[in-house]
Short mmCIF file of C-alpha atoms and ligand atoms in Angstrom, two decimals:
data_model
loop_
_atom_site.label_atom_id
_atom_site.label_comp_id
_atom_site.label_asym_id
_atom_site.label_seq_id
_atom_site.Cartn_x
_atom_site.Cartn_y
_atom_site.Cartn_z
CA MET H 1 -5.16 -98.90 -25.45
CA LYS H 2 -7.03 -96.02 -23.84
CA ASN H 3 -6.18 -95.25 -20.25
CA ILE H 4 -8.98 -94.29 -17.89
CA ILE H 5 -8.70 -93.68 -14.17
CA PHE H 6 -11.69 -93.48 -11.85
CA VAL H 7 -11.38 -91.42 -8.70
CA ALA H 8 -14.06 -91.85 -6.05
CA SER H 9 -14.63 -91.76 -2.31
CA GLU H 10 -16.06 -95.29 -2.00
CA GLY H 11 -16.16 -98.55 -3.93
CA VAL H 12 -17.37 -102.13 -3.46
CA PRO H 13 -16.02 -104.45 -2.09
CA PHE H 14 -13.66 -102.21 -0.14
CA VAL H 15 -15.95 -99.60 1.38
CA LYS H 16 -19.60 -98.74 0.84
CA THR H 17 -22.17 -96.33 2.21
CA GLY H 18 -24.51 -96.22 -0.80
CA GLY H 19 -25.01 -96.72 -4.51
CA LEU H 20 -21.85 -94.82 -5.52
CA ALA H 21 -19.82 -97.71 -4.15
CA ASP H 22 -21.83 -100.23 -6.19
CA VAL H 23 -21.13 -98.25 -9.36
CA ILE H 24 -17.41 -97.88 -8.67
CA GLY H 25 -17.21 -101.58 -7.89
CA SER H 26 -18.98 -102.76 -11.02
CA LEU H 27 -18.61 -100.30 -13.92
CA PRO H 28 -14.80 -100.52 -14.39
CA LYS H 29 -14.80 -104.29 -14.84
CA ASN H 30 -17.57 -104.00 -17.41
CA ILE H 31 -15.59 -101.66 -19.67
CA ASP H 32 -13.99 -103.64 -22.49
CA PRO H 33 -10.49 -104.56 -21.24
CA GLU H 34 -9.28 -105.16 -24.78
CA TYR H 35 -9.43 -101.46 -25.57
CA TYR H 36 -9.50 -99.69 -22.22
CA ASP H 37 -7.19 -99.95 -19.24
CA VAL H 38 -9.48 -98.78 -16.43
CA ARG H 39 -8.03 -98.29 -12.96
CA VAL H 40 -9.49 -96.88 -9.76
CA ILE H 41 -8.21 -94.58 -7.01
CA LEU H 42 -9.86 -94.72 -3.57
CA PRO H 43 -8.96 -93.45 -0.10
CA LYS H 44 -7.48 -96.02 2.25
CA TYR H 45 -9.89 -95.58 5.13
CA VAL H 46 -8.78 -96.93 8.49
CA CYS H 47 -12.41 -98.10 8.96
CA MET H 48 -12.19 -100.51 6.00
CA SER H 49 -12.79 -104.10 7.07
CA GLN H 50 -9.75 -106.16 8.01
CA PRO H 51 -10.14 -108.74 5.20
CA MET H 52 -10.23 -105.88 2.67
CA LYS H 53 -7.20 -104.17 4.16
CA ALA H 54 -5.37 -107.47 3.99
CA LEU H 55 -5.73 -107.46 0.19
CA LEU H 56 -3.71 -104.25 -0.18
CA THR H 57 0.03 -104.10 -0.63
CA TYR H 58 2.22 -101.11 0.04
CA LYS H 59 3.72 -99.63 -3.11
CA THR H 60 5.50 -96.44 -2.13
CA HIS H 61 5.02 -93.07 -0.48
CA PHE H 62 6.05 -89.45 -0.92
CA MET H 63 5.46 -86.08 0.71
CA MET H 64 3.07 -83.52 -0.76
CA ASP H 65 2.51 -79.84 0.04
CA PHE H 66 -1.05 -79.36 1.20
CA ASN H 67 -2.78 -76.74 3.35
CA SER H 68 0.57 -75.15 4.28
CA LYS H 69 1.96 -78.46 5.48
CA ASN H 70 4.09 -81.22 4.10
CA GLU H 71 1.82 -84.28 4.15
CA TYR H 72 2.43 -88.01 3.84
CA VAL H 73 0.86 -89.69 0.79
CA GLY H 74 1.07 -93.46 0.92
CA ILE H 75 0.11 -95.61 -2.08
CA LEU H 76 -1.24 -99.12 -1.69
CA GLU H 77 -2.47 -101.29 -4.52
CA CYS H 78 -4.42 -104.39 -5.34
CA GLU H 79 -5.97 -106.11 -8.35
CA LEU H 80 -9.48 -107.51 -8.46
CA ASP H 81 -11.37 -108.90 -11.48
CA HIS H 82 -8.62 -107.53 -13.75
CA VAL H 83 -9.08 -104.01 -12.41
CA LYS H 84 -6.17 -102.32 -10.70
CA TYR H 85 -6.96 -100.29 -7.59
CA TYR H 86 -4.78 -97.67 -5.89
CA PHE H 87 -5.42 -96.51 -2.35
CA ILE H 88 -4.24 -93.21 -0.95
CA ASP H 89 -3.08 -93.50 2.62
CA ASN H 90 -2.94 -90.76 5.24
CA GLU H 91 -4.40 -91.65 8.61
CA GLY H 92 -4.76 -88.00 9.58
CA TYR H 93 -7.42 -87.61 6.90
CA PHE H 94 -8.80 -91.11 6.49
CA GLY H 95 -8.75 -92.22 10.14
CA GLY H 96 -12.43 -91.67 11.02
CA ALA H 97 -14.79 -94.33 12.35
CA LEU H 98 -16.80 -93.96 9.12
CA PRO H 99 -15.75 -92.83 5.62
CA TYR H 100 -17.66 -89.57 6.00
CA GLY H 101 -17.88 -87.47 9.15
CA THR H 102 -20.10 -84.65 10.33
CA ASP H 103 -17.47 -81.89 10.56
CA GLY H 104 -18.04 -80.08 7.26
CA LEU H 105 -14.72 -78.26 7.22
CA PHE H 106 -12.77 -81.43 7.88
CA GLU H 107 -14.63 -83.19 5.04
CA ILE H 108 -13.54 -80.39 2.70
CA LYS H 109 -9.92 -80.77 3.82
CA LYS H 110 -10.08 -84.56 3.56
CA PHE H 111 -11.30 -84.60 -0.01
CA ALA H 112 -9.26 -81.62 -1.17
CA PHE H 113 -6.25 -83.60 0.06
CA PHE H 114 -7.57 -86.72 -1.69
CA SER H 115 -8.10 -84.85 -4.98
CA LYS H 116 -4.63 -83.33 -5.00
CA ALA H 117 -3.05 -86.64 -3.99
CA ALA H 118 -4.97 -88.53 -6.70
CA LEU H 119 -3.37 -86.30 -9.35
CA SER H 120 0.03 -86.39 -7.66
CA ILE H 121 0.29 -90.18 -7.62
CA LEU H 122 -0.22 -90.55 -11.40
CA PRO H 123 3.44 -89.96 -12.41
CA VAL H 124 4.52 -92.04 -9.41
CA ILE H 125 2.48 -95.10 -10.46
CA ASP H 126 3.53 -94.30 -14.02
CA PHE H 127 0.00 -94.31 -15.42
CA LYS H 128 -0.85 -91.47 -17.74
CA PRO H 129 -4.61 -91.49 -18.19
CA ASP H 130 -6.33 -90.16 -21.29
CA ILE H 131 -9.29 -89.50 -19.03
CA ILE H 132 -9.74 -88.97 -15.33
CA HIS H 133 -13.29 -89.96 -14.45
CA CYS H 134 -14.33 -88.08 -11.30
CA HIS H 135 -17.33 -88.96 -9.13
CA ASP H 136 -19.31 -86.54 -6.96
CA TRP H 137 -18.15 -83.48 -5.02
CA GLN H 138 -15.35 -85.29 -3.25
CA THR H 139 -13.39 -85.25 -6.52
CA GLY H 140 -14.61 -81.89 -7.82
CA LEU H 141 -11.23 -80.22 -7.33
CA ILE H 142 -9.47 -82.61 -9.70
CA PRO H 143 -10.46 -80.85 -12.95
CA VAL H 144 -9.65 -77.52 -11.26
CA TYR H 145 -6.18 -78.52 -10.08
CA LEU H 146 -5.48 -80.33 -13.34
CA GLY H 147 -6.00 -77.14 -15.34
CA GLU H 148 -3.99 -75.13 -12.87
CA ARG H 149 -0.78 -76.11 -11.06
CA PHE H 150 -0.44 -79.55 -12.62
CA GLN H 151 0.00 -77.96 -16.06
CA ALA H 152 3.53 -77.03 -15.02
CA ASN H 153 4.37 -80.72 -15.53
CA THR H 154 4.09 -81.89 -19.18
CA PHE H 155 3.00 -85.33 -17.91
CA PHE H 156 -0.45 -83.84 -17.34
CA HIS H 157 -0.86 -82.16 -20.71
CA GLY H 158 -3.80 -83.38 -22.76
CA ILE H 159 -5.59 -85.29 -19.99
CA LYS H 160 -9.37 -84.93 -20.22
CA THR H 161 -11.81 -85.14 -17.31
CA VAL H 162 -15.34 -86.41 -16.81
CA MET H 163 -17.43 -85.37 -13.82
CA THR H 164 -20.24 -87.77 -12.92
CA ILE H 165 -23.00 -86.51 -10.66
CA HIS H 166 -24.41 -89.28 -8.48
CA ASN H 167 -26.17 -86.85 -6.18
CA LEU H 168 -26.39 -83.11 -6.84
CA LYS H 169 -27.54 -82.41 -3.31
CA PHE H 170 -24.05 -82.90 -1.88
CA GLN H 171 -21.72 -80.21 -3.20
CA GLY H 172 -18.88 -79.69 -0.74
CA LYS H 173 -19.59 -76.07 0.20
CA TRP H 174 -17.66 -73.90 2.65
CA ASP H 175 -16.54 -70.40 3.34
CA ILE H 176 -14.38 -69.04 0.50
CA LYS H 177 -11.56 -67.83 2.76
CA GLU H 178 -11.08 -71.25 4.33
CA VAL H 179 -11.31 -73.12 1.04
CA GLN H 180 -8.85 -70.77 -0.57
CA LYS H 181 -6.42 -71.38 2.24
CA ILE H 182 -6.86 -75.16 2.12
CA THR H 183 -6.63 -75.48 -1.66
CA ASP H 184 -4.07 -72.72 -2.15
CA LEU H 185 -5.92 -71.75 -5.33
CA PRO H 186 -5.58 -68.10 -6.40
CA GLN H 187 -8.38 -65.63 -5.64
CA TYR H 188 -9.18 -65.70 -9.33
CA PHE H 189 -11.00 -69.04 -8.96
CA PHE H 190 -13.49 -67.82 -6.38
CA THR H 191 -15.93 -65.90 -8.55
CA PRO H 192 -19.51 -66.86 -9.55
CA ASP H 193 -18.39 -68.11 -12.97
CA LYS H 194 -15.99 -70.55 -11.30
CA LEU H 195 -16.00 -72.01 -7.77
CA GLU H 196 -18.24 -69.51 -6.01
CA LEU H 197 -21.93 -70.22 -5.48
CA PHE H 198 -23.91 -67.68 -3.46
CA LYS H 199 -20.87 -66.49 -1.52
CA ASP H 200 -19.55 -69.96 -0.71
CA ALA H 201 -16.82 -71.95 -2.35
CA ASN H 202 -18.34 -75.04 -3.96
CA LEU H 203 -16.13 -77.98 -4.90
CA LEU H 204 -18.67 -79.77 -7.07
CA LYS H 205 -19.20 -76.56 -9.01
CA GLY H 206 -15.47 -76.40 -9.67
CA GLY H 207 -15.66 -79.87 -11.17
CA LEU H 208 -18.69 -78.99 -13.26
CA VAL H 209 -17.10 -75.82 -14.62
CA TYR H 210 -13.70 -77.32 -15.45
CA SER H 211 -14.45 -80.90 -16.54
CA SER H 212 -14.38 -81.79 -20.23
CA ALA H 213 -17.72 -83.60 -19.96
CA ILE H 214 -20.45 -84.10 -17.37
CA THR H 215 -22.61 -87.14 -16.85
CA THR H 216 -25.28 -88.16 -14.42
CA VAL H 217 -26.81 -91.54 -13.74
CA SER H 218 -30.13 -91.47 -15.62
CA LYS H 219 -31.66 -89.58 -18.53
CA THR H 220 -34.54 -88.24 -16.49
CA TYR H 221 -32.25 -86.92 -13.74
CA ALA H 222 -30.10 -85.27 -16.44
CA ASP H 223 -33.23 -83.34 -17.48
CA GLU H 224 -34.47 -82.73 -13.94
CA ILE H 225 -31.25 -81.11 -12.71
CA LYS H 226 -31.67 -78.38 -15.29
CA THR H 227 -34.81 -77.21 -13.47
CA ASP H 228 -35.19 -75.03 -10.37
CA TYR H 229 -36.87 -77.80 -8.41
CA TYR H 230 -34.12 -80.41 -8.76
CA GLY H 231 -31.20 -78.15 -9.72
CA GLU H 232 -29.91 -77.44 -6.20
CA GLN H 233 -28.92 -73.93 -7.39
CA LEU H 234 -26.64 -75.35 -10.06
CA ASN H 235 -29.33 -75.58 -12.75
CA GLY H 236 -28.08 -72.37 -14.40
CA LEU H 237 -24.62 -73.84 -14.86
CA LEU H 238 -26.01 -77.22 -15.94
CA ASN H 239 -28.16 -75.50 -18.55
CA ALA H 240 -25.16 -73.56 -19.78
CA ARG H 241 -23.24 -76.83 -20.13
CA SER H 242 -26.15 -78.92 -21.38
CA ASN H 243 -24.28 -79.84 -24.59
CA ASP H 244 -21.65 -81.53 -22.47
CA LEU H 245 -24.12 -83.19 -20.09
CA ARG H 246 -25.51 -86.67 -20.66
CA GLY H 247 -27.50 -89.16 -18.60
CA ILE H 248 -26.19 -92.72 -18.62
CA LEU H 249 -28.23 -95.17 -16.58
CA ASN H 250 -26.45 -97.20 -13.93
CA GLY H 251 -26.39 -100.95 -14.09
CA ILE H 252 -25.91 -103.47 -11.30
CA ASP H 253 -23.52 -106.36 -10.99
CA TYR H 254 -25.52 -109.30 -12.36
CA ASP H 255 -23.14 -111.82 -10.80
CA GLU H 256 -23.34 -110.36 -7.33
CA PHE H 257 -27.10 -109.87 -7.52
CA ASN H 258 -28.39 -113.14 -8.86
CA PRO H 259 -31.13 -115.12 -7.07
CA GLU H 260 -29.89 -118.28 -8.73
CA THR H 261 -26.42 -118.19 -7.17
CA ASP H 262 -26.77 -115.84 -4.20
CA ASP H 263 -25.24 -117.43 -1.10
CA HIS H 264 -26.89 -114.89 1.18
CA ILE H 265 -30.36 -116.27 0.51
CA PRO H 266 -31.62 -119.58 1.90
CA PHE H 267 -33.59 -120.69 -1.19
CA LYS H 268 -32.16 -119.96 -4.60
CA TYR H 269 -34.50 -119.46 -7.54
CA ASN H 270 -34.65 -118.15 -11.08
CA ALA H 271 -37.07 -116.74 -13.63
CA ARG H 272 -38.47 -120.20 -14.34
CA ASN H 273 -39.08 -121.56 -10.86
CA PHE H 274 -39.79 -118.45 -8.75
CA ARG H 275 -43.48 -119.42 -8.49
CA LYS H 276 -42.43 -122.46 -6.47
CA GLU H 277 -39.28 -121.27 -4.73
CA LYS H 278 -39.31 -117.54 -4.01
CA HIS H 279 -41.92 -117.66 -1.22
CA ARG H 280 -39.71 -119.97 0.84
CA ASN H 281 -37.39 -117.03 1.31
CA LYS H 282 -40.30 -115.05 2.68
CA HIS H 283 -41.11 -117.76 5.17
CA ALA H 284 -37.48 -117.97 6.27
CA LEU H 285 -37.28 -114.20 6.72
CA GLN H 286 -40.54 -114.06 8.69
CA LYS H 287 -39.05 -116.64 10.99
CA GLU H 288 -35.67 -114.91 11.25
CA LEU H 289 -37.23 -111.52 12.02
CA SER H 290 -39.99 -112.87 14.31
CA LEU H 291 -42.83 -111.73 12.09
CA LYS H 292 -46.04 -113.66 11.80
CA GLN H 293 -45.24 -116.71 9.67
CA ASP H 294 -47.76 -116.54 6.90
CA GLU H 295 -46.49 -117.03 3.37
CA LYS H 296 -49.69 -115.65 1.89
CA MET H 297 -49.22 -112.26 3.54
CA MET H 298 -47.87 -109.58 1.22
CA MET H 299 -44.41 -108.48 2.36
CA ILE H 300 -43.03 -105.08 1.39
CA GLY H 301 -39.33 -104.26 1.77
CA ILE H 302 -37.26 -101.11 2.22
CA VAL H 303 -33.44 -101.10 2.06
CA SER H 304 -32.14 -97.58 2.22
CA ARG H 305 -30.14 -94.77 3.70
CA LEU H 306 -32.67 -93.12 5.99
CA THR H 307 -32.74 -89.56 4.64
CA ASP H 308 -35.45 -87.26 3.36
CA GLN H 309 -34.27 -87.98 -0.21
CA LYS H 310 -35.92 -91.39 0.00
CA GLY H 311 -39.44 -90.18 0.72
CA PHE H 312 -39.80 -91.36 4.32
CA ASP H 313 -41.87 -88.30 5.20
CA LEU H 314 -44.55 -89.64 2.88
CA ILE H 315 -44.38 -93.11 4.40
CA ALA H 316 -44.57 -91.70 7.94
CA HIS H 317 -47.88 -90.04 7.09
CA VAL H 318 -49.62 -93.24 6.06
CA MET H 319 -47.99 -95.88 8.27
CA ASP H 320 -51.05 -96.49 10.43
CA GLU H 321 -53.36 -96.78 7.47
CA LEU H 322 -50.99 -99.09 5.64
CA LEU H 323 -50.51 -101.33 8.61
CA ASN H 324 -54.20 -101.86 9.04
CA ASP H 325 -54.04 -103.62 5.67
CA GLN H 326 -52.88 -107.19 5.20
CA ILE H 327 -49.20 -106.40 4.75
CA GLN H 328 -45.86 -106.82 6.46
CA LEU H 329 -43.13 -104.23 6.23
CA VAL H 330 -39.43 -105.07 6.54
CA ILE H 331 -37.02 -102.15 6.83
CA LEU H 332 -33.23 -102.24 6.64
CA GLY H 333 -31.50 -98.90 6.93
CA THR H 334 -29.49 -96.40 8.90
CA GLY H 335 -29.47 -92.65 8.92
CA GLU H 336 -31.41 -89.78 10.40
CA GLU H 337 -32.63 -90.36 13.90
CA LYS H 338 -36.17 -89.15 13.24
CA TYR H 339 -36.69 -91.89 10.66
CA GLU H 340 -35.01 -94.54 12.80
CA ASN H 341 -37.35 -93.59 15.65
CA MET H 342 -40.36 -93.62 13.38
CA PHE H 343 -39.68 -97.17 12.23
CA ARG H 344 -38.76 -98.27 15.76
CA HIS H 345 -42.10 -96.96 16.97
CA TYR H 346 -44.13 -98.83 14.34
CA ALA H 347 -42.15 -102.03 14.89
CA TRP H 348 -43.18 -101.80 18.53
CA LYS H 349 -46.79 -100.93 17.72
CA TYR H 350 -47.27 -103.63 15.06
CA SER H 351 -44.74 -106.18 16.20
CA ASP H 352 -45.98 -109.09 14.06
CA LYS H 353 -46.15 -106.92 10.94
CA VAL H 354 -43.18 -104.55 11.02
CA SER H 355 -39.51 -105.40 11.38
CA ALA H 356 -37.14 -102.43 11.71
CA ASN H 357 -33.49 -103.35 11.25
CA LEU H 358 -31.59 -100.15 11.86
CA TYR H 359 -28.10 -101.17 10.84
CA TYR H 360 -26.09 -102.01 7.77
CA SER H 361 -26.04 -105.60 6.53
CA GLU H 362 -25.15 -106.85 3.09
CA ALA H 363 -26.57 -110.30 3.89
CA LEU H 364 -29.92 -109.07 5.19
CA SER H 365 -30.27 -106.72 2.22
CA HIS H 366 -30.05 -109.68 -0.17
CA LYS H 367 -32.55 -111.65 1.92
CA ILE H 368 -34.99 -108.75 1.72
CA TYR H 369 -34.61 -108.37 -2.05
CA ALA H 370 -35.31 -112.09 -2.38
CA ALA H 371 -38.06 -112.55 0.22
CA CYS H 372 -40.36 -109.60 -0.32
CA ASP H 373 -43.21 -109.35 -2.78
CA ALA H 374 -42.81 -105.62 -3.33
CA PHE H 375 -40.17 -102.98 -2.65
CA LEU H 376 -41.10 -99.45 -1.63
CA MET H 377 -39.05 -96.45 -2.83
CA PRO H 378 -41.14 -93.25 -2.98
CA SER H 379 -38.12 -90.94 -3.37
CA LEU H 380 -38.29 -87.16 -3.34
CA PHE H 381 -35.53 -87.30 -5.93
CA GLU H 382 -33.48 -90.25 -7.18
CA PRO H 383 -30.53 -89.76 -9.54
CA CYS H 384 -30.68 -93.42 -10.52
CA GLY H 385 -31.43 -95.74 -7.63
CA LEU H 386 -30.01 -99.23 -7.55
CA SER H 387 -32.28 -100.83 -4.98
CA GLN H 388 -35.19 -100.96 -7.41
CA LEU H 389 -32.91 -102.64 -9.97
CA MET H 390 -31.88 -105.22 -7.41
CA SER H 391 -35.56 -105.78 -6.60
CA LEU H 392 -36.46 -106.30 -10.25
CA ARG H 393 -33.62 -108.79 -10.58
CA TYR H 394 -35.08 -110.77 -7.65
CA GLY H 395 -38.66 -110.58 -8.92
CA THR H 396 -39.69 -108.21 -6.15
CA LEU H 397 -41.93 -105.58 -7.69
CA PRO H 398 -40.92 -101.97 -7.07
CA ILE H 399 -43.42 -99.35 -5.92
CA VAL H 400 -41.79 -96.04 -6.77
CA ARG H 401 -42.27 -92.36 -7.35
CA GLU H 402 -41.81 -91.32 -10.98
CA THR H 403 -38.60 -89.37 -10.61
CA GLY H 404 -35.03 -89.71 -11.94
CA GLY H 405 -33.84 -93.25 -12.50
CA LEU H 406 -36.95 -94.71 -10.88
CA LYS H 407 -38.99 -93.34 -13.76
CA ASP H 408 -36.51 -94.70 -16.30
CA THR H 409 -36.38 -98.23 -14.92
CA VAL H 410 -39.79 -99.16 -13.52
CA GLU H 411 -42.57 -99.51 -16.05
CA PRO H 412 -45.90 -98.92 -14.27
CA TYR H 413 -48.41 -101.74 -14.34
CA ASN H 414 -51.19 -101.29 -16.84
CA GLU H 415 -54.13 -103.44 -15.88
CA ILE H 416 -55.81 -103.20 -19.28
CA TYR H 417 -52.85 -104.13 -21.46
CA SER H 418 -51.19 -106.31 -18.85
CA THR H 419 -47.82 -104.57 -19.14
CA GLY H 420 -45.37 -103.18 -16.63
CA THR H 421 -42.82 -104.27 -14.03
CA GLY H 422 -43.95 -102.35 -10.96
CA PHE H 423 -46.17 -99.59 -9.61
CA SER H 424 -45.60 -95.86 -9.65
CA PHE H 425 -47.11 -92.49 -8.86
CA LEU H 426 -46.19 -88.97 -9.87
CA ASN H 427 -46.72 -86.42 -7.12
CA TYR H 428 -44.82 -86.14 -3.87
CA ASN H 429 -47.94 -86.77 -1.89
CA ALA H 430 -48.63 -89.25 0.90
CA HIS H 431 -52.06 -90.07 -0.39
CA GLU H 432 -50.63 -91.18 -3.71
CA VAL H 433 -48.27 -93.55 -1.91
CA LEU H 434 -51.18 -95.07 -0.07
CA THR H 435 -53.34 -95.43 -3.17
CA THR H 436 -50.48 -96.97 -5.13
CA VAL H 437 -49.56 -99.47 -2.42
CA ARG H 438 -53.23 -100.42 -2.18
CA PHE H 439 -53.42 -100.87 -5.93
CA ALA H 440 -50.45 -103.25 -5.64
CA GLU H 441 -52.16 -105.07 -2.74
CA ARG H 442 -55.26 -105.58 -4.84
CA ILE H 443 -53.31 -107.12 -7.72
CA TYR H 444 -51.29 -109.24 -5.31
CA TYR H 445 -54.31 -110.66 -3.52
CA ASP H 446 -56.95 -110.71 -6.24
CA LYS H 447 -55.02 -111.25 -9.46
CA LYS H 448 -52.16 -113.52 -8.55
CA ARG H 449 -51.63 -114.68 -12.13
CA GLU H 450 -51.23 -111.08 -13.24
CA TRP H 451 -48.83 -110.47 -10.38
CA ASN H 452 -46.71 -113.43 -11.40
CA LYS H 453 -46.69 -112.32 -15.01
CA MET H 454 -45.38 -109.01 -13.81
CA ILE H 455 -42.59 -110.87 -12.03
CA ASP H 456 -41.84 -112.63 -15.33
CA ARG H 457 -41.37 -109.25 -16.97
CA ALA H 458 -39.41 -107.80 -14.04
CA MET H 459 -36.96 -110.69 -14.05
CA ALA H 460 -36.61 -110.53 -17.82
CA ALA H 461 -35.67 -106.83 -17.76
CA ASN H 462 -31.96 -106.28 -18.23
CA PHE H 463 -30.23 -103.70 -16.05
CA SER H 464 -26.77 -105.20 -16.17
CA TRP H 465 -23.92 -102.91 -17.27
CA GLN H 466 -23.91 -104.24 -20.84
CA MET H 467 -25.64 -101.29 -22.51
CA SER H 468 -24.48 -98.54 -20.19
CA ALA H 469 -20.81 -99.53 -20.30
CA LEU H 470 -20.97 -99.09 -24.08
CA LYS H 471 -22.31 -95.58 -23.60
CA TYR H 472 -19.39 -94.68 -21.34
CA GLN H 473 -17.00 -96.14 -23.91
CA GLU H 474 -18.62 -94.03 -26.61
CA MET H 475 -18.15 -90.94 -24.50
CA TYR H 476 -14.52 -91.78 -23.72
CA ASP H 477 -13.84 -92.28 -27.46
CA TRP H 478 -15.49 -88.99 -28.30
CA LEU H 479 -13.43 -87.14 -25.70
CA ILE H 480 -10.17 -88.72 -26.74
CA SER H 481 -10.61 -88.22 -30.48
P1 ADP F 1 -28.20 -94.31 -2.60
O1 ADP F 1 -26.94 -94.43 -3.34
O2 ADP F 1 -28.88 -93.00 -2.78
O3 ADP F 1 -28.07 -94.69 -1.18
P2 ADP F 1 -29.07 -96.55 -4.30
O4 ADP F 1 -30.39 -97.20 -4.46
O5 ADP F 1 -28.38 -96.09 -5.52
O6 ADP F 1 -29.26 -95.35 -3.26
O7 ADP F 1 -28.05 -97.55 -3.61
C1 ADP F 1 -28.17 -97.98 -2.30
C2 ADP F 1 -27.28 -99.18 -2.10
O8 ADP F 1 -26.97 -99.31 -0.71
C3 ADP F 1 -27.93 -100.49 -2.50
O9 ADP F 1 -26.91 -101.40 -2.88
C4 ADP F 1 -28.59 -100.93 -1.19
O10 ADP F 1 -28.83 -102.32 -1.16
C5 ADP F 1 -27.52 -100.53 -0.21
N1 ADP F 1 -27.97 -100.27 1.17
C6 ADP F 1 -28.57 -99.15 1.65
N2 ADP F 1 -28.79 -99.25 2.97
C7 ADP F 1 -28.31 -100.45 3.35
C8 ADP F 1 -28.23 -101.15 4.61
N3 ADP F 1 -28.68 -100.62 5.75
N4 ADP F 1 -27.66 -102.39 4.60
C9 ADP F 1 -27.20 -102.93 3.46
N5 ADP F 1 -27.24 -102.32 2.26
C10 ADP F 1 -27.78 -101.10 2.20
C1 GLC F 2 -26.46 -91.69 -5.44
C2 GLC F 2 -27.94 -91.59 -5.74
C3 GLC F 2 -28.55 -92.86 -6.29
C4 GLC F 2 -27.64 -93.50 -7.33
C5 GLC F 2 -26.25 -93.70 -6.74
C6 GLC F 2 -25.28 -94.33 -7.72
O1 GLC F 2 -26.19 -92.14 -4.17
O2 GLC F 2 -28.67 -91.16 -4.61
O3 GLC F 2 -29.80 -92.57 -6.88
O4 GLC F 2 -28.17 -94.74 -7.73
O5 GLC F 2 -25.71 -92.46 -6.37
O6 GLC F 2 -25.15 -93.57 -8.89
#
């Protein structure tokens, strides 16, 4: 049996702000349990929902030196779908109203504490991993600490680490002096070949320098991050480590996202009967959101964190033009105020065509994936993207920019050969968004049979974890041997 432990800052069903949580909630249970014992470490956030907290049982606690203090580390545990989860408890660090806050320094402290605690609990829970699989900057210090102070304990000898980049933009950067004090790492670590990046300490960089292997969540993003444009100043390092860097595409949970069994949607359907059934979901959603009830009208969905990553600046430019067409736009998202205000404004201006739902709702997200005809995701960059995979699964055709995982998962429609599962454009340019949406409108209204054949292909595509889990297993085997 090979022992793997995931360490991450969020995971479904316990706590979620974005796609990272979906991956942490679905990849471990798709790794072959006959050969791999995969477990997961998460923070025990006070803001977790009550039903989730009720699943956890207290295991033990101990005190740990951290940031010149002696800090409480509680361990709670729970088992779900044969995967064992451990939660690290300390209300001083994990007591916020949301998992992530806006005070940068506190975030650094929170996740430096989490990283040190995640290593410290391993002997206590008596689980010696062959591999610690770290996710994003919040766990970047784990490979650093592992190679440093934890080597004094033979328990930690021989453990390998994997660092997975879900989003290179977030790196956990702060002033070197402060980070040195918090982490208690020797001065030696804070040079440009280690944790320093342009005068700051950078936690993700630590993880990328010290991990045994690096992965990211699509092949195209793995190539992109080696360039200046997408490299977020770490492209030099990623080029230097390119032999240890691989892109493994994310999957989605095919049980959770299944139009045939989904209890969130009013009318269930599948790849055989969507022509008859899917549109009923549109009608129901039009009614629920007080849009004009017209099943023939093309409905386009957006479910997203509202940040510049997702291409909302492009959408903002062409909103008026788009909304003079025969379309409805349903948005579900939270995030930056300027985008919330933009959508609020258009929902007011075109009240029977635009519905702006500026909050988080699992249920509404499923209804949108099921009800819409198309799904818009013109991202500036997209490491993988899961929303377009969910859309494909529900026969809702993605309109995307050809970047990162969007490029790897959406095959653009070819009118001549009648191939493709969605629509895409290359340049980060508002006019290209408009032209591409209009191309989709034309196929939707004038070539309905073609549109439906595209849905056939979209629903037949397979983005479950099947293939990708095997690739992780291959990498684990390679690292262990
Ligand atoms: P990212 O991780 O960059 O946010 P992904 O496409 O990988 O983008 O994953 C986003 C996930 O978060 C999807 O599961 C999507 O359905 C979900 N999501 C985003 N915003 C909301 C929201 N407001 N309500 C419900 N689910 C949301
Ligand atoms: C990040 C990326 C997204 C990816 C997700 C899960 O949040 O922005 O593209 O799908 O992580 O890997």
